[in-house]
């Protein structure tokens, strides 16, 4: 099943459990490494069988998981003209012969698979279940076609579906996504309780994938059609209670010349350079009375001069109800930022205000702000609470949101960018009494740092430093002797192989910020992180530390090296602290990034176990001091910022007029 399959360098790295740089290094160092069998010079592809043989010959045998085996066989059969066709066909096989879907090709042809692949698909279905098996294969497919397929990130999709619900939290009975892609938004709507799902997608492969995906998840009242929703609207007669859509961004030719007199343009004919406003009006035309549309928009659509007239009509007639600025990087393909527009049918009795929420102004704790990405739980809570309060007519939090009268918006720009309208009223958000209390509390915490560092003394005569260079032992020797075990983390696995169990996956960024693992993977019990394990990040021992309780039982992700000392020979804190000052720390390759951890270049001082523990306690105190120092610094910066705001607003005056500078 793998004879004709090919893999990229990134896929080789995942199979072997190494970083992508390691594969590049193998290609340079080993003349016998397989030569590219296809692809391009920038993105070569290699024969899977040749790669597996090479890895086994070099002591890295790889056994493909059942998901990988099916995926590789699918790649061999992939039609370049319809790259998603094979995935849809596998999905139909997983459905067990239920081909009663709105598909463009005949059912008989749709379900045809080679016998051996069909058997493997059936086996995967028995192991994971039909829906989970398809999700695992879809994940591989999306990864392979990331540049051609825009997938709404899971936390953004979840937020959109929550906002589409009623004030009481009831999901809309019917939902339409006119550009449904792989169906993530429709699937989320179904999980929230929506029964009737309508979708349309320009690309026929994606329409098939969505239709199969929804049926596999038990969504029987779903109708998904291939075609361009603007030019060939398959649901022209449908009126729904909810619309959720990640709109196609920046379409150069969306059909303006053919649609000049279309009845959907009730707010004005969109200019050629405003395709998003065409999609907004398309969505509005399908809303039932009291319905709501939640649309993912490019930030530029809120302020482009060419769209001013249509934005003005949307605001004037009460159709645009709210604009939410999402955190930076919420969608990987839109670097300039994204907004959510919440809209409804224009009504005379509509609210005369528009809600603006700027999530960049959310006051996250310093630890949360350093995690990999966004604290989506905080974002979901802040946005959903603001939207509910706005609908109920109660006050919203002025720190990051504001209800703006439409008369204030109808100027010559009609700019609906949240950052422009969410302005902090310093007189309401800065409390001079609380400011002084925060200042006094910060001074007290600063005083507590004075005695936090461990007391030390000069090494007495006869100690290691007084008799010449101290004895050192390389980590390599400790590993060979069995006093220390080392392994490197890898990217997550979608399915188990052998004696593996499901476990949290600790990413390098989560480890660096000491936040709980958020991913999931499969790992053997012997390689799940335990108490007393020492974690090393990005190959640099500087910052090595013992694992914390929230990491116990997790699997180490890519870029993390785990050191497991035998407790009868090595103390964890002594190991971590000594590594931070070991020769070779911070070495970097030609790219300027830390190289892989090389145990042959790292050394530990030779100490007895009791002395290790005594020194380890000092290392632990130093680590706690550094953590407390960082927290005090972050807290001090916030106090200083609020103090500056209070001075600017005239709420406080300097108390030390005679102080000399």
Short mmCIF file of N, CA and C in Angstrom, two decimals, residues 514-598:
data_model
loop_
_atom_site.label_atom_id
_atom_site.label_comp_id
_atom_site.label_asym_id
_atom_site.label_seq_id
_atom_site.Cartn_x
_atom_site.Cartn_y
_atom_site.Cartn_z
N UNK A 514 4.95 27.72 31.34
CA UNK A 514 4.41 26.96 32.47
C UNK A 514 2.88 26.97 32.48
N UNK A 515 2.27 26.83 31.32
CA UNK A 515 0.82 26.73 31.25
C UNK A 515 0.42 25.29 30.93
N UNK A 516 -0.79 24.94 31.28
CA UNK A 516 -1.25 23.56 31.13
C UNK A 516 -1.29 23.15 29.66
N UNK A 517 -1.00 21.88 29.36
CA UNK A 517 -1.08 21.41 27.97
C UNK A 517 -2.48 21.55 27.42
N UNK A 518 -2.59 21.93 26.14
CA UNK A 518 -3.91 22.11 25.53
C UNK A 518 -4.19 21.09 24.43
N UNK A 519 -3.15 20.47 23.88
CA UNK A 519 -3.35 19.51 22.80
C UNK A 519 -3.58 18.10 23.34
N UNK A 520 -3.77 17.18 22.42
CA UNK A 520 -3.95 15.77 22.76
C UNK A 520 -3.11 14.93 21.82
N UNK A 521 -2.63 13.80 22.31
CA UNK A 521 -1.84 12.89 21.49
C UNK A 521 -1.91 11.51 22.12
N UNK A 522 -1.09 10.60 21.63
CA UNK A 522 -0.96 9.27 22.22
C UNK A 522 0.50 9.06 22.59
N UNK A 523 0.75 8.42 23.73
CA UNK A 523 2.11 8.25 24.22
C UNK A 523 2.20 6.95 25.02
N UNK A 524 3.39 6.35 25.03
CA UNK A 524 3.61 5.19 25.88
C UNK A 524 3.77 5.66 27.32
N UNK A 525 3.44 4.78 28.26
CA UNK A 525 3.50 5.15 29.67
C UNK A 525 4.92 5.55 30.07
N UNK A 526 5.92 4.90 29.49
CA UNK A 526 7.31 5.18 29.88
C UNK A 526 7.77 6.55 29.43
N UNK A 527 7.09 7.16 28.44
CA UNK A 527 7.52 8.47 27.95
C UNK A 527 6.52 9.58 28.30
N UNK A 528 5.61 9.31 29.22
CA UNK A 528 4.77 10.39 29.73
C UNK A 528 5.54 11.08 30.86
N UNK A 529 5.42 12.38 30.93
CA UNK A 529 6.20 13.17 31.88
C UNK A 529 5.80 12.82 33.31
N UNK A 530 6.81 12.65 34.16
CA UNK A 530 6.58 12.31 35.56
C UNK A 530 7.19 13.36 36.47
N UNK A 531 6.84 13.25 37.74
CA UNK A 531 7.48 14.09 38.75
C UNK A 531 8.98 13.81 38.76
N UNK A 532 9.78 14.85 38.88
CA UNK A 532 11.25 14.79 38.92
C UNK A 532 11.88 14.74 37.53
N UNK A 533 11.09 14.62 36.46
CA UNK A 533 11.67 14.75 35.12
C UNK A 533 12.10 16.20 34.90
N UNK A 534 13.18 16.37 34.15
CA UNK A 534 13.69 17.70 33.83
C UNK A 534 13.42 17.99 32.36
N UNK A 535 12.85 19.15 32.08
CA UNK A 535 12.50 19.53 30.72
C UNK A 535 13.49 20.56 30.19
N UNK A 536 13.95 20.35 28.96
CA UNK A 536 14.87 21.27 28.28
C UNK A 536 14.18 21.72 27.01
N UNK A 537 14.20 23.03 26.74
CA UNK A 537 13.43 23.59 25.64
C UNK A 537 14.33 24.10 24.52
N UNK A 538 13.99 23.74 23.28
CA UNK A 538 14.67 24.22 22.07
C UNK A 538 16.15 23.91 22.06
N UNK A 539 16.55 22.84 22.73
CA UNK A 539 17.94 22.43 22.69
C UNK A 539 18.86 23.27 23.54
N UNK A 540 18.36 24.27 24.25
CA UNK A 540 19.22 25.13 25.07
C UNK A 540 18.98 24.81 26.54
N UNK A 541 20.00 24.31 27.27
CA UNK A 541 19.81 23.97 28.68
C UNK A 541 19.51 25.18 29.55
N UNK A 542 19.78 26.40 29.05
CA UNK A 542 19.43 27.57 29.84
C UNK A 542 17.91 27.62 30.01
N UNK A 543 17.46 27.62 31.24
CA UNK A 543 16.03 27.57 31.50
C UNK A 543 15.51 26.17 31.73
N UNK A 544 16.41 25.15 31.75
CA UNK A 544 15.97 23.80 32.09
C UNK A 544 15.34 23.81 33.48
N UNK A 545 14.29 23.01 33.65
CA UNK A 545 13.59 22.99 34.94
C UNK A 545 12.90 21.65 35.13
N UNK A 546 12.67 21.28 36.40
CA UNK A 546 11.86 20.08 36.64
C UNK A 546 10.41 20.31 36.21
N UNK A 547 9.72 19.26 35.84
CA UNK A 547 8.32 19.36 35.44
C UNK A 547 7.47 19.79 36.64
N UNK A 548 6.37 20.47 36.34
CA UNK A 548 5.43 20.91 37.37
C UNK A 548 4.20 20.00 37.33
N UNK A 549 3.40 19.97 38.42
CA UNK A 549 2.30 19.00 38.51
C UNK A 549 1.35 18.99 37.33
N UNK A 550 1.04 20.16 36.75
CA UNK A 550 0.07 20.18 35.65
C UNK A 550 0.62 19.51 34.39
N UNK A 551 1.93 19.21 34.37
CA UNK A 551 2.54 18.55 33.21
C UNK A 551 2.68 17.05 33.41
N UNK A 552 2.45 16.54 34.63
CA UNK A 552 2.59 15.11 34.88
C UNK A 552 1.58 14.34 34.03
N UNK A 553 2.05 13.30 33.39
CA UNK A 553 1.19 12.48 32.55
C UNK A 553 1.08 12.95 31.12
N UNK A 554 1.64 14.13 30.80
CA UNK A 554 1.58 14.66 29.44
C UNK A 554 2.71 14.10 28.59
N UNK A 555 2.56 14.25 27.28
CA UNK A 555 3.63 13.89 26.35
C UNK A 555 4.38 15.16 25.96
N UNK A 556 5.69 15.05 25.81
CA UNK A 556 6.51 16.19 25.40
C UNK A 556 6.31 16.45 23.92
N UNK A 557 6.09 17.71 23.56
CA UNK A 557 5.91 18.09 22.17
C UNK A 557 7.24 18.35 21.48
N UNK A 558 7.15 18.70 20.21
CA UNK A 558 8.35 18.95 19.41
C UNK A 558 9.16 20.10 20.01
N UNK A 559 10.48 19.92 20.09
CA UNK A 559 11.36 20.96 20.63
C UNK A 559 11.66 20.80 22.11
N UNK A 560 11.02 19.83 22.77
CA UNK A 560 11.24 19.59 24.20
C UNK A 560 12.04 18.30 24.38
N UNK A 561 13.10 18.37 25.16
CA UNK A 561 13.87 17.18 25.53
C UNK A 561 13.59 16.86 26.99
N UNK A 562 13.34 15.60 27.27
CA UNK A 562 13.04 15.16 28.64
C UNK A 562 14.23 14.38 29.18
N UNK A 563 14.68 14.76 30.38
CA UNK A 563 15.74 14.06 31.10
C UNK A 563 15.13 13.44 32.34
N UNK A 564 15.27 12.14 32.50
CA UNK A 564 14.72 11.45 33.66
C UNK A 564 15.85 10.89 34.51
N UNK A 565 16.20 11.56 35.62
CA UNK A 565 17.30 11.06 36.47
C UNK A 565 16.84 9.92 37.37
N UNK A 566 17.73 8.99 37.63
CA UNK A 566 17.46 7.97 38.64
C UNK A 566 17.60 8.63 40.01
N UNK A 567 16.56 8.60 40.86
CA UNK A 567 16.60 9.36 42.11
C UNK A 567 17.69 8.92 43.08
N UNK A 568 18.21 7.69 42.92
CA UNK A 568 19.29 7.23 43.81
C UNK A 568 20.64 7.77 43.39
N UNK A 569 20.71 8.43 42.21
CA UNK A 569 21.99 8.92 41.72
C UNK A 569 22.00 10.42 41.46
N UNK A 570 20.85 10.97 41.04
CA UNK A 570 20.82 12.37 40.62
C UNK A 570 19.61 13.08 41.23
N UNK A 571 19.82 14.32 41.68
CA UNK A 571 18.73 15.17 42.14
C UNK A 571 18.25 16.05 40.99
N UNK A 572 16.93 16.15 40.82
CA UNK A 572 16.38 16.88 39.67
C UNK A 572 16.77 18.35 39.66
N UNK A 573 16.64 19.03 40.78
CA UNK A 573 16.97 20.45 40.81
C UNK A 573 18.46 20.68 40.61
N UNK A 574 19.29 19.77 41.14
CA UNK A 574 20.73 19.88 40.90
C UNK A 574 21.03 19.71 39.41
N UNK A 575 20.37 18.75 38.78
CA UNK A 575 20.55 18.52 37.34
C UNK A 575 20.13 19.74 36.54
N UNK A 576 18.92 20.27 36.81
CA UNK A 576 18.42 21.41 36.04
C UNK A 576 19.27 22.65 36.25
N UNK A 577 19.62 22.93 37.51
CA UNK A 577 20.42 24.12 37.79
C UNK A 577 21.82 24.04 37.23
N UNK A 578 22.44 22.86 37.32
CA UNK A 578 23.79 22.71 36.79
C UNK A 578 23.83 22.82 35.28
N UNK A 579 22.78 22.32 34.62
CA UNK A 579 22.73 22.42 33.16
C UNK A 579 22.71 23.88 32.70
N UNK A 580 22.05 24.74 33.48
CA UNK A 580 21.95 26.14 33.07
C UNK A 580 23.30 26.82 33.02
N UNK A 581 24.28 26.28 33.72
CA UNK A 581 25.62 26.87 33.67
C UNK A 581 26.65 25.96 33.05
N UNK A 582 26.17 24.90 32.37
CA UNK A 582 27.10 23.93 31.80
C UNK A 582 27.81 24.48 30.58
N UNK A 583 29.05 24.09 30.33
CA UNK A 583 29.73 24.50 29.09
C UNK A 583 28.91 24.10 27.87
N UNK A 584 28.83 25.01 26.91
CA UNK A 584 28.07 24.75 25.68
C UNK A 584 26.67 25.27 25.71
N UNK A 585 26.28 25.88 26.85
CA UNK A 585 24.92 26.41 26.94
C UNK A 585 24.71 27.52 25.94
N UNK A 586 23.54 27.49 25.28
CA UNK A 586 23.18 28.58 24.38
C UNK A 586 23.85 28.51 23.04
N UNK A 587 24.54 27.41 22.73
CA UNK A 587 25.17 27.32 21.43
C UNK A 587 24.11 27.31 20.36
N UNK A 588 24.41 27.94 19.24
CA UNK A 588 23.44 28.04 18.15
C UNK A 588 24.09 27.67 16.85
N UNK A 589 23.26 27.23 15.93
CA UNK A 589 23.76 26.89 14.61
C UNK A 589 23.85 28.11 13.73
N UNK A 590 23.99 27.86 12.45
CA UNK A 590 24.15 28.97 11.51
C UNK A 590 22.92 29.83 11.41
N UNK A 591 21.76 29.27 11.78
CA UNK A 591 20.52 30.04 11.70
C UNK A 591 20.35 30.98 12.88
N UNK A 592 21.20 30.85 13.89
CA UNK A 592 21.05 31.68 15.07
C UNK A 592 20.07 31.12 16.07
N UNK A 593 19.47 29.97 15.78
CA UNK A 593 18.54 29.35 16.71
C UNK A 593 19.26 28.27 17.50
N UNK A 594 18.81 27.94 18.72
CA UNK A 594 19.47 26.92 19.51
C UNK A 594 19.52 25.60 18.76
N UNK A 595 20.66 24.91 18.84
CA UNK A 595 20.79 23.61 18.20
C UNK A 595 20.15 22.54 19.06
N UNK A 596 20.09 21.31 18.56
CA UNK A 596 19.54 20.21 19.34
C UNK A 596 20.44 19.94 20.53
N UNK A 597 19.83 19.48 21.61
CA UNK A 597 20.57 19.17 22.83
C UNK A 597 21.59 18.08 22.53
N UNK A 598 22.86 18.37 22.79
CA UNK A 598 23.95 17.43 22.54
C UNK A 598 24.50 16.97 23.89
#
